[in-house]
Amino acid sequence: MHKNESGAIKLLKNIRENIYKRFKAEIHALTTNSDIKGVVQIKEYDLPDDTTKTVPWFVMPIGEKVFRLA
């Protein structure tokens, strides 16, 4: 991300092995399918090897509100 860009950050603070695996899988799914319309683009992320020193996170664009009338 650049200095003047905004985004929404997702932090993984409650770190247990199974939760961290799901978090990694979420990032993998989003980055792998980023070419599909409607899939949120990940701008940047960090998946540390040692989660006792660094919190895992990723940044995505801030979503736009879309209203549809039925």
N, CA, C and O atoms as a CHARMM CRD file, in Angstrom:
* protein
*
  280
    1    1 MET  N      0.83100  -1.17000   0.00000 PROA 1      0.00000
    2    1 MET  CA     0.00000   0.00000   0.00000 PROA 1      0.00000
    3    1 MET  C      0.87900   1.23700   0.00000 PROA 1      0.00000
    4    1 MET  O      2.00400   1.22800   0.50000 PROA 1      0.00000
    5    2 HSD  N      0.34200   2.28900  -0.56800 PROA 2      0.00000
    6    2 HSD  CA     1.05200   3.54700  -0.59400 PROA 2      0.00000
    7    2 HSD  C      0.58300   4.42800   0.55400 PROA 2      0.00000
    8    2 HSD  O     -0.47300   4.18600   1.13900 PROA 2      0.00000
    9    3 LYS  N      1.34500   5.42000   0.86500 PROA 3      0.00000
   10    3 LYS  CA     1.08700   6.28800   2.00200 PROA 3      0.00000
   11    3 LYS  C     -0.31300   6.89800   2.00400 PROA 3      0.00000
   12    3 LYS  O     -0.93500   6.97400   3.06400 PROA 3      0.00000
   13    4 ASN  N     -0.81700   7.32700   0.87800 PROA 4      0.00000
   14    4 ASN  CA    -2.12000   8.00300   0.82300 PROA 4      0.00000
   15    4 ASN  C     -3.28600   7.07300   0.51300 PROA 4      0.00000
   16    4 ASN  O     -4.41000   7.53900   0.33000 PROA 4      0.00000
   17    5 GLU  N     -3.04100   5.77900   0.45200 PROA 5      0.00000
   18    5 GLU  CA    -4.12300   4.82300   0.18500 PROA 5      0.00000
   19    5 GLU  C     -4.84100   4.47600   1.47500 PROA 5      0.00000
   20    5 GLU  O     -4.24600   4.48400   2.55200 PROA 5      0.00000
   21    6 SER  N     -6.12100   4.17300   1.35800 PROA 6      0.00000
   22    6 SER  CA    -6.85600   3.69500   2.52200 PROA 6      0.00000
   23    6 SER  C     -7.26200   2.25000   2.27600 PROA 6      0.00000
   24    6 SER  O     -7.31600   1.79200   1.13400 PROA 6      0.00000
   25    7 GLY  N     -7.54000   1.55500   3.33900 PROA 7      0.00000
   26    7 GLY  CA    -7.94700   0.17000   3.22000 PROA 7      0.00000
   27    7 GLY  C     -8.51500  -0.32400   4.53500 PROA 7      0.00000
   28    7 GLY  O     -8.45300   0.36800   5.55100 PROA 7      0.00000
   29    8 ALA  N     -9.05900  -1.50700   4.51000 PROA 8      0.00000
   30    8 ALA  CA    -9.58100  -2.16000   5.70900 PROA 8      0.00000
   31    8 ALA  C     -8.59700  -3.25800   6.09200 PROA 8      0.00000
   32    8 ALA  O     -8.18400  -4.05500   5.25000 PROA 8      0.00000
   33    9 ILE  N     -8.22700  -3.29300   7.36500 PROA 9      0.00000
   34    9 ILE  CA    -7.24800  -4.28600   7.80700 PROA 9      0.00000
   35    9 ILE  C     -7.95000  -5.35500   8.64400 PROA 9      0.00000
   36    9 ILE  O     -8.83000  -5.06400   9.45400 PROA 9      0.00000
   37   10 LYS  N     -7.53600  -6.58100   8.42200 PROA 10     0.00000
   38   10 LYS  CA    -8.02200  -7.69800   9.22900 PROA 10     0.00000
   39   10 LYS  C     -6.83000  -8.23900   9.99800 PROA 10     0.00000
   40   10 LYS  O     -5.84300  -8.68200   9.41000 PROA 10     0.00000
   41   11 LEU  N     -6.93500  -8.19800  11.31600 PROA 11     0.00000
   42   11 LEU  CA    -5.87600  -8.69200  12.19400 PROA 11     0.00000
   43   11 LEU  C     -6.33000  -9.99900  12.82700 PROA 11     0.00000
   44   11 LEU  O     -7.50300 -10.17100  13.15800 PROA 11     0.00000
   45   12 LEU  N     -5.39200 -10.90800  12.98700 PROA 12     0.00000
   46   12 LEU  CA    -5.69200 -12.16200  13.67600 PROA 12     0.00000
   47   12 LEU  C     -5.06200 -12.06700  15.06200 PROA 12     0.00000
   48   12 LEU  O     -3.85600 -12.25700  15.22300 PROA 12     0.00000
   49   13 LYS  N     -5.89600 -11.76900  16.06200 PROA 13     0.00000
   50   13 LYS  CA    -5.36100 -11.56400  17.40600 PROA 13     0.00000
   51   13 LYS  C     -5.48900 -12.80500  18.28400 PROA 13     0.00000
   52   13 LYS  O     -4.64300 -13.04200  19.14600 PROA 13     0.00000
   53   14 ASN  N     -6.52400 -13.58900  18.07500 PROA 14     0.00000
   54   14 ASN  CA    -6.72700 -14.80500  18.86300 PROA 14     0.00000
   55   14 ASN  C     -6.08800 -15.96800  18.09900 PROA 14     0.00000
   56   14 ASN  O     -6.76600 -16.68500  17.36400 PROA 14     0.00000
   57   15 ILE  N     -4.80100 -16.14200  18.27800 PROA 15     0.00000
   58   15 ILE  CA    -4.04700 -17.06700  17.43100 PROA 15     0.00000
   59   15 ILE  C     -3.95400 -18.45600  18.06600 PROA 15     0.00000
   60   15 ILE  O     -3.29600 -18.66400  19.08500 PROA 15     0.00000
   61   16 ARG  N     -4.64300 -19.38800  17.41700 PROA 16     0.00000
   62   16 ARG  CA    -4.48800 -20.80800  17.72000 PROA 16     0.00000
   63   16 ARG  C     -4.17500 -21.48800  16.39300 PROA 16     0.00000
   64   16 ARG  O     -4.47400 -20.93700  15.33400 PROA 16     0.00000
   65   17 GLU  N     -3.59700 -22.64000  16.43300 PROA 17     0.00000
   66   17 GLU  CA    -3.12500 -23.29400  15.21200 PROA 17     0.00000
   67   17 GLU  C     -4.21800 -23.45200  14.16000 PROA 17     0.00000
   68   17 GLU  O     -4.00000 -23.12200  12.99400 PROA 17     0.00000
   69   18 ASN  N     -5.38300 -23.94800  14.55000 PROA 18     0.00000
   70   18 ASN  CA    -6.45500 -24.16700  13.56200 PROA 18     0.00000
   71   18 ASN  C     -6.99200 -22.83800  13.00500 PROA 18     0.00000
   72   18 ASN  O     -7.34900 -22.76100  11.82900 PROA 18     0.00000
   73   19 ILE  N     -7.04700 -21.80600  13.83700 PROA 19     0.00000
   74   19 ILE  CA    -7.52200 -20.49700  13.38100 PROA 19     0.00000
   75   19 ILE  C     -6.51000 -19.87700  12.41900 PROA 19     0.00000
   76   19 ILE  O     -6.89300 -19.27300  11.41600 PROA 19     0.00000
   77   20 TYR  N     -5.22600 -20.02400  12.72200 PROA 20     0.00000
   78   20 TYR  CA    -4.18500 -19.48100  11.83800 PROA 20     0.00000
   79   20 TYR  C     -4.19300 -20.19900  10.48800 PROA 20     0.00000
   80   20 TYR  O     -3.97600 -19.56900   9.45300 PROA 20     0.00000
   81   21 LYS  N     -4.43900 -21.50600  10.49100 PROA 21     0.00000
   82   21 LYS  CA    -4.54500 -22.25200   9.22700 PROA 21     0.00000
   83   21 LYS  C     -5.70700 -21.73400   8.38400 PROA 21     0.00000
   84   21 LYS  O     -5.57200 -21.58600   7.16900 PROA 21     0.00000
   85   22 ARG  N     -6.85200 -21.45700   9.02100 PROA 22     0.00000
   86   22 ARG  CA    -8.00700 -20.90200   8.30500 PROA 22     0.00000
   87   22 ARG  C     -7.71200 -19.51000   7.75100 PROA 22     0.00000
   88   22 ARG  O     -8.12000 -19.18100   6.63800 PROA 22     0.00000
   89   23 PHE  N     -7.00300 -18.69700   8.53100 PROA 23     0.00000
   90   23 PHE  CA    -6.62700 -17.35900   8.10200 PROA 23     0.00000
   91   23 PHE  C     -5.72900 -17.43800   6.86600 PROA 23     0.00000
   92   23 PHE  O     -5.92700 -16.69900   5.90200 PROA 23     0.00000
   93   24 LYS  N     -4.74800 -18.33200   6.89700 PROA 24     0.00000
   94   24 LYS  CA    -3.86300 -18.53900   5.73800 PROA 24     0.00000
   95   24 LYS  C     -4.66700 -19.02300   4.52900 PROA 24     0.00000
   96   24 LYS  O     -4.43500 -18.58400   3.40300 PROA 24     0.00000
   97   25 ALA  N     -5.61300 -19.93200   4.77500 PROA 25     0.00000
   98   25 ALA  CA    -6.44500 -20.45300   3.68600 PROA 25     0.00000
   99   25 ALA  C     -7.31200 -19.34700   3.08700 PROA 25     0.00000
  100   25 ALA  O     -7.53600 -19.32300   1.87700 PROA 25     0.00000
  101   26 GLU  N     -7.80300 -18.43100   3.92600 PROA 26     0.00000
  102   26 GLU  CA    -8.60100 -17.30800   3.43800 PROA 26     0.00000
  103   26 GLU  C     -7.76900 -16.42700   2.50700 PROA 26     0.00000
  104   26 GLU  O     -8.23000 -16.04100   1.43200 PROA 26     0.00000
  105   27 ILE  N     -6.55100 -16.11300   2.92100 PROA 27     0.00000
  106   27 ILE  CA    -5.66200 -15.30600   2.08300 PROA 27     0.00000
  107   27 ILE  C     -5.35200 -16.03300   0.78300 PROA 27     0.00000
  108   27 ILE  O     -5.35600 -15.42500  -0.28700 PROA 27     0.00000
  109   28 HSD  N     -5.08500 -17.31800   0.87200 PROA 28     0.00000
  110   28 HSD  CA    -4.79600 -18.10600  -0.32900 PROA 28     0.00000
  111   28 HSD  C     -5.99300 -18.09400  -1.28800 PROA 28     0.00000
  112   28 HSD  O     -5.82400 -17.90000  -2.49200 PROA 28     0.00000
  113   29 ALA  N     -7.19400 -18.30100  -0.75500 PROA 29     0.00000
  114   29 ALA  CA    -8.39700 -18.32100  -1.59500 PROA 29     0.00000
  115   29 ALA  C     -8.62800 -16.96600  -2.25900 PROA 29     0.00000
  116   29 ALA  O     -8.97100 -16.90400  -3.43900 PROA 29     0.00000
  117   30 LEU  N     -8.44500 -15.89200  -1.51300 PROA 30     0.00000
  118   30 LEU  CA    -8.66000 -14.55700  -2.07000 PROA 30     0.00000
  119   30 LEU  C     -7.61500 -14.20300  -3.12900 PROA 30     0.00000
  120   30 LEU  O     -7.95700 -13.63900  -4.16800 PROA 30     0.00000
  121   31 THR  N     -6.35900 -14.52600  -2.87600 PROA 31     0.00000
  122   31 THR  CA    -5.31600 -14.19500  -3.85300 PROA 31     0.00000
  123   31 THR  C     -5.39900 -15.09700  -5.08800 PROA 31     0.00000
  124   31 THR  O     -5.13500 -14.64500  -6.20200 PROA 31     0.00000
  125   32 THR  N     -5.75700 -16.34700  -4.90000 PROA 32     0.00000
  126   32 THR  CA    -5.86500 -17.28200  -6.01900 PROA 32     0.00000
  127   32 THR  C     -7.03600 -16.93000  -6.94100 PROA 32     0.00000
  128   32 THR  O     -6.96400 -17.12900  -8.15300 PROA 32     0.00000
  129   33 ASN  N     -8.10800 -16.40800  -6.35500 PROA 33     0.00000
  130   33 ASN  CA    -9.31800 -16.10900  -7.12000 PROA 33     0.00000
  131   33 ASN  C     -9.52100 -14.61900  -7.36300 PROA 33     0.00000
  132   33 ASN  O    -10.64100 -14.17900  -7.62200 PROA 33     0.00000
  133   34 SER  N     -8.46100 -13.85000  -7.28200 PROA 34     0.00000
  134   34 SER  CA    -8.55900 -12.39400  -7.40400 PROA 34     0.00000
  135   34 SER  C     -9.02500 -11.94000  -8.78600 PROA 34     0.00000
  136   34 SER  O     -9.44100 -10.79300  -8.95100 PROA 34     0.00000
  137   35 ASP  N     -8.95900 -12.82500  -9.77500 PROA 35     0.00000
  138   35 ASP  CA    -9.40200 -12.46400 -11.12800 PROA 35     0.00000
  139   35 ASP  C    -10.92100 -12.61300 -11.30900 PROA 35     0.00000
  140   35 ASP  O    -11.45500 -12.26300 -12.36200 PROA 35     0.00000
  141   36 ILE  N    -11.60800 -13.12500 -10.30000 PROA 36     0.00000
  142   36 ILE  CA   -13.05100 -13.31500 -10.38200 PROA 36     0.00000
  143   36 ILE  C    -13.75700 -12.05000  -9.89300 PROA 36     0.00000
  144   36 ILE  O    -13.45200 -11.53400  -8.81800 PROA 36     0.00000
  145   37 LYS  N    -14.69500 -11.56400 -10.68800 PROA 37     0.00000
  146   37 LYS  CA   -15.44600 -10.36600 -10.32800 PROA 37     0.00000
  147   37 LYS  C    -16.19900 -10.59900  -9.01900 PROA 37     0.00000
  148   37 LYS  O    -16.87200 -11.61500  -8.84800 PROA 37     0.00000
  149   38 GLY  N    -16.07600  -9.64700  -8.10600 PROA 38     0.00000
  150   38 GLY  CA   -16.76000  -9.74100  -6.82300 PROA 38     0.00000
  151   38 GLY  C    -15.89800 -10.28000  -5.69800 PROA 38     0.00000
  152   38 GLY  O    -16.27500 -10.17000  -4.53200 PROA 38     0.00000
  153   39 VAL  N    -14.75000 -10.86100  -6.01800 PROA 39     0.00000
  154   39 VAL  CA   -13.84100 -11.35700  -4.98700 PROA 39     0.00000
  155   39 VAL  C    -12.98000 -10.18200  -4.51700 PROA 39     0.00000
  156   39 VAL  O    -12.39500  -9.46200  -5.32600 PROA 39     0.00000
  157   40 VAL  N    -12.91500 -10.00500  -3.21600 PROA 40     0.00000
  158   40 VAL  CA   -12.15400  -8.90600  -2.63700 PROA 40     0.00000
  159   40 VAL  C    -10.66700  -9.07700  -2.95800 PROA 40     0.00000
  160   40 VAL  O    -10.11200 -10.17000  -2.84000 PROA 40     0.00000
  161   41 GLN  N    -10.04500  -7.98900  -3.36100 PROA 41     0.00000
  162   41 GLN  CA    -8.61900  -8.00100  -3.67400 PROA 41     0.00000
  163   41 GLN  C     -7.81100  -7.74900  -2.40100 PROA 41     0.00000
  164   41 GLN  O     -8.12300  -6.82200  -1.65400 PROA 41     0.00000
  165   42 ILE  N     -6.80300  -8.53700  -2.14600 PROA 42     0.00000
  166   42 ILE  CA    -5.91200  -8.28100  -1.01700 PROA 42     0.00000
  167   42 ILE  C     -4.78800  -7.39100  -1.52100 PROA 42     0.00000
  168   42 ILE  O     -4.11000  -7.71500  -2.49600 PROA 42     0.00000
  169   43 LYS  N     -4.60000  -6.25300  -0.83600 PROA 43     0.00000
  170   43 LYS  CA    -3.55800  -5.31000  -1.23600 PROA 43     0.00000
  171   43 LYS  C     -2.20000  -5.71200  -0.67900 PROA 43     0.00000
  172   43 LYS  O     -1.17700  -5.57200  -1.34800 PROA 43     0.00000
  173   44 GLU  N     -2.20100  -6.20900   0.54300 PROA 44     0.00000
  174   44 GLU  CA    -0.95200  -6.54900   1.21200 PROA 44     0.00000
  175   44 GLU  C     -1.27400  -7.48200   2.37700 PROA 44     0.00000
  176   44 GLU  O     -2.38000  -7.44200   2.91800 PROA 44     0.00000
  177   45 TYR  N     -0.30900  -8.32500   2.76700 PROA 45     0.00000
  178   45 TYR  CA    -0.53900  -9.20200   3.91900 PROA 45     0.00000
  179   45 TYR  C      0.78400  -9.61700   4.54500 PROA 45     0.00000
  180   45 TYR  O      1.84600  -9.48900   3.93600 PROA 45     0.00000
  181   46 ASP  N      0.69800 -10.11700   5.77500 PROA 46     0.00000
  182   46 ASP  CA     1.86400 -10.64700   6.47400 PROA 46     0.00000
  183   46 ASP  C      1.44300 -11.89800   7.22700 PROA 46     0.00000
  184   46 ASP  O      0.53100 -11.86300   8.05400 PROA 46     0.00000
  185   47 LEU  N      2.11300 -12.99900   6.93400 PROA 47     0.00000
  186   47 LEU  CA     1.88200 -14.27200   7.60900 PROA 47     0.00000
  187   47 LEU  C      3.19100 -14.68600   8.28100 PROA 47     0.00000
  188   47 LEU  O      3.97300 -15.44300   7.70500 PROA 47     0.00000
  189   48 PRO  N      3.43100 -14.19700   9.49300 PROA 48     0.00000
  190   48 PRO  CA     4.71300 -14.46300  10.15200 PROA 48     0.00000
  191   48 PRO  C      4.86500 -15.92900  10.55900 PROA 48     0.00000
  192   48 PRO  O      3.88800 -16.61800  10.84900 PROA 48     0.00000
  193   49 ASP  N      6.10300 -16.37600  10.57100 PROA 49     0.00000
  194   49 ASP  CA     6.39100 -17.72600  11.06300 PROA 49     0.00000
  195   49 ASP  C      6.21900 -17.78800  12.57900 PROA 49     0.00000
  196   49 ASP  O      5.74400 -18.79000  13.11500 PROA 49     0.00000
  197   50 ASP  N      6.60500 -16.71500  13.26600 PROA 50     0.00000
  198   50 ASP  CA     6.50800 -16.65500  14.71600 PROA 50     0.00000
  199   50 ASP  C      5.40000 -15.68800  15.10900 PROA 50     0.00000
  200   50 ASP  O      5.60100 -14.47400  15.11700 PROA 50     0.00000
  201   51 THR  N      4.24600 -16.22100  15.43100 PROA 51     0.00000
  202   51 THR  CA     3.09200 -15.37700  15.76000 PROA 51     0.00000
  203   51 THR  C      3.12900 -14.86500  17.20000 PROA 51     0.00000
  204   51 THR  O      2.22700 -14.13900  17.61800 PROA 51     0.00000
  205   52 THR  N      4.15600 -15.23400  17.95900 PROA 52     0.00000
  206   52 THR  CA     4.28200 -14.68800  19.31200 PROA 52     0.00000
  207   52 THR  C      4.89500 -13.28900  19.27200 PROA 52     0.00000
  208   52 THR  O      4.81700 -12.54300  20.24800 PROA 52     0.00000
  209   53 LYS  N      5.50800 -12.93600  18.13100 PROA 53     0.00000
  210   53 LYS  CA     6.16700 -11.63000  18.01000 PROA 53     0.00000
  211   53 LYS  C      5.44600 -10.68600  17.05800 PROA 53     0.00000
  212   53 LYS  O      5.55800  -9.46900  17.19800 PROA 53     0.00000
  213   54 THR  N      4.71000 -11.22400  16.09600 PROA 54     0.00000
  214   54 THR  CA     4.03500 -10.41400  15.08000 PROA 54     0.00000
  215   54 THR  C      2.62800 -10.94800  14.84500 PROA 54     0.00000
  216   54 THR  O      2.42100 -12.15800  14.76100 PROA 54     0.00000
  217   55 VAL  N      1.67700 -10.05000  14.74200 PROA 55     0.00000
  218   55 VAL  CA     0.28400 -10.42300  14.48700 PROA 55     0.00000
  219   55 VAL  C      0.06400 -10.58200  12.98100 PROA 55     0.00000
  220   55 VAL  O      0.41400  -9.67900  12.22100 PROA 55     0.00000
  221   56 PRO  N     -0.50400 -11.69900  12.53000 PROA 56     0.00000
  222   56 PRO  CA    -0.84000 -11.85000  11.11100 PROA 56     0.00000
  223   56 PRO  C     -1.93500 -10.85600  10.71200 PROA 56     0.00000
  224   56 PRO  O     -2.80800 -10.52600  11.51500 PROA 56     0.00000
  225   57 TRP  N     -1.87800 -10.38500   9.46600 PROA 57     0.00000
  226   57 TRP  CA    -2.84800  -9.39100   9.00500 PROA 57     0.00000
  227   57 TRP  C     -2.93300  -9.38900   7.49100 PROA 57     0.00000
  228   57 TRP  O     -2.05200  -9.89700   6.79800 PROA 57     0.00000
  229   58 PHE  N     -4.02200  -8.80100   6.98900 PROA 58     0.00000
  230   58 PHE  CA    -4.09000  -8.44800   5.57700 PROA 58     0.00000
  231   58 PHE  C     -4.92500  -7.19600   5.40600 PROA 58     0.00000
  232   58 PHE  O     -5.76100  -6.86200   6.24500 PROA 58     0.00000
  233   59 VAL  N     -4.67900  -6.50300   4.28900 PROA 59     0.00000
  234   59 VAL  CA    -5.37100  -5.26200   3.97600 PROA 59     0.00000
  235   59 VAL  C     -6.12000  -5.44900   2.66600 PROA 59     0.00000
  236   59 VAL  O     -5.59000  -5.99700   1.70000 PROA 59     0.00000
  237   60 MET  N     -7.36900  -4.98000   2.65500 PROA 60     0.00000
  238   60 MET  CA    -8.18800  -5.03600   1.45500 PROA 60     0.00000
  239   60 MET  C     -8.80200  -3.65500   1.23400 PROA 60     0.00000
  240   60 MET  O     -8.83700  -2.83600   2.15200 PROA 60     0.00000
  241   61 PRO  N     -9.27700  -3.39900   0.03900 PROA 61     0.00000
  242   61 PRO  CA    -9.93000  -2.11200  -0.20200 PROA 61     0.00000
  243   61 PRO  C    -11.17900  -1.97400   0.66400 PROA 61     0.00000
  244   61 PRO  O    -11.80300  -2.96300   1.04600 PROA 61     0.00000
  245   62 ILE  N    -11.52300  -0.74200   0.95900 PROA 62     0.00000
  246   62 ILE  CA   -12.76600  -0.48200   1.68100 PROA 62     0.00000
  247   62 ILE  C    -13.91300  -0.68700   0.69800 PROA 62     0.00000
  248   62 ILE  O    -13.92000  -0.11300  -0.39100 PROA 62     0.00000
  249   63 GLY  N    -14.87200  -1.50100   1.09000 PROA 63     0.00000
  250   63 GLY  CA   -15.98800  -1.82900   0.20400 PROA 63     0.00000
  251   63 GLY  C    -16.91000  -0.65000  -0.04000 PROA 63     0.00000
  252   63 GLY  O    -17.00500   0.27300   0.76900 PROA 63     0.00000
  253   64 GLU  N    -17.57800  -0.70800  -1.16300 PROA 64     0.00000
  254   64 GLU  CA   -18.57700   0.29300  -1.49300 PROA 64     0.00000
  255   64 GLU  C    -19.95300  -0.27400  -1.18000 PROA 64     0.00000
  256   64 GLU  O    -20.19600  -1.47100  -1.33600 PROA 64     0.00000
  257   65 LYS  N    -20.83800   0.58800  -0.74300 PROA 65     0.00000
  258   65 LYS  CA   -22.20800   0.14600  -0.47600 PROA 65     0.00000
  259   65 LYS  C    -22.93900   0.02600  -1.80700 PROA 65     0.00000
  260   65 LYS  O    -22.90900   0.93300  -2.63900 PROA 65     0.00000
  261   66 VAL  N    -23.58700  -1.10000  -1.98300 PROA 66     0.00000
  262   66 VAL  CA   -24.35500  -1.33100  -3.19700 PROA 66     0.00000
  263   66 VAL  C    -25.78000  -1.66000  -2.76800 PROA 66     0.00000
  264   66 VAL  O    -26.00800  -2.59600  -2.00100 PROA 66     0.00000
  265   67 PHE  N    -26.72400  -0.88900  -3.26300 PROA 67     0.00000
  266   67 PHE  CA   -28.12000  -1.11600  -2.93300 PROA 67     0.00000
  267   67 PHE  C    -28.85500  -1.58900  -4.17200 PROA 67     0.00000
  268   67 PHE  O    -28.70900  -1.02000  -5.25400 PROA 67     0.00000
  269   68 ARG  N    -29.63400  -2.62300  -4.00500 PROA 68     0.00000
  270   68 ARG  CA   -30.44700  -3.12400  -5.12300 PROA 68     0.00000
  271   68 ARG  C    -31.87800  -3.21200  -4.65400 PROA 68     0.00000
  272   68 ARG  O    -32.16300  -3.65300  -3.54100 PROA 68     0.00000
  273   69 LEU  N    -32.75700  -2.79300  -5.50500 PROA 69     0.00000
  274   69 LEU  CA   -34.18400  -2.90400  -5.20700 PROA 69     0.00000
  275   69 LEU  C    -34.71500  -4.19900  -5.78400 PROA 69     0.00000
  276   69 LEU  O    -34.43800  -4.54200  -6.93300 PROA 69     0.00000
  277   70 ALA  N    -35.47100  -4.90400  -4.98800 PROA 70     0.00000
  278   70 ALA  CA   -36.01000  -6.19100  -5.44800 PROA 70     0.00000
  279   70 ALA  C    -37.25600  -6.00800  -6.27100 PROA 70     0.00000
  280   70 ALA  O    -37.83800  -6.98800  -6.73600 PROA 70     0.00000
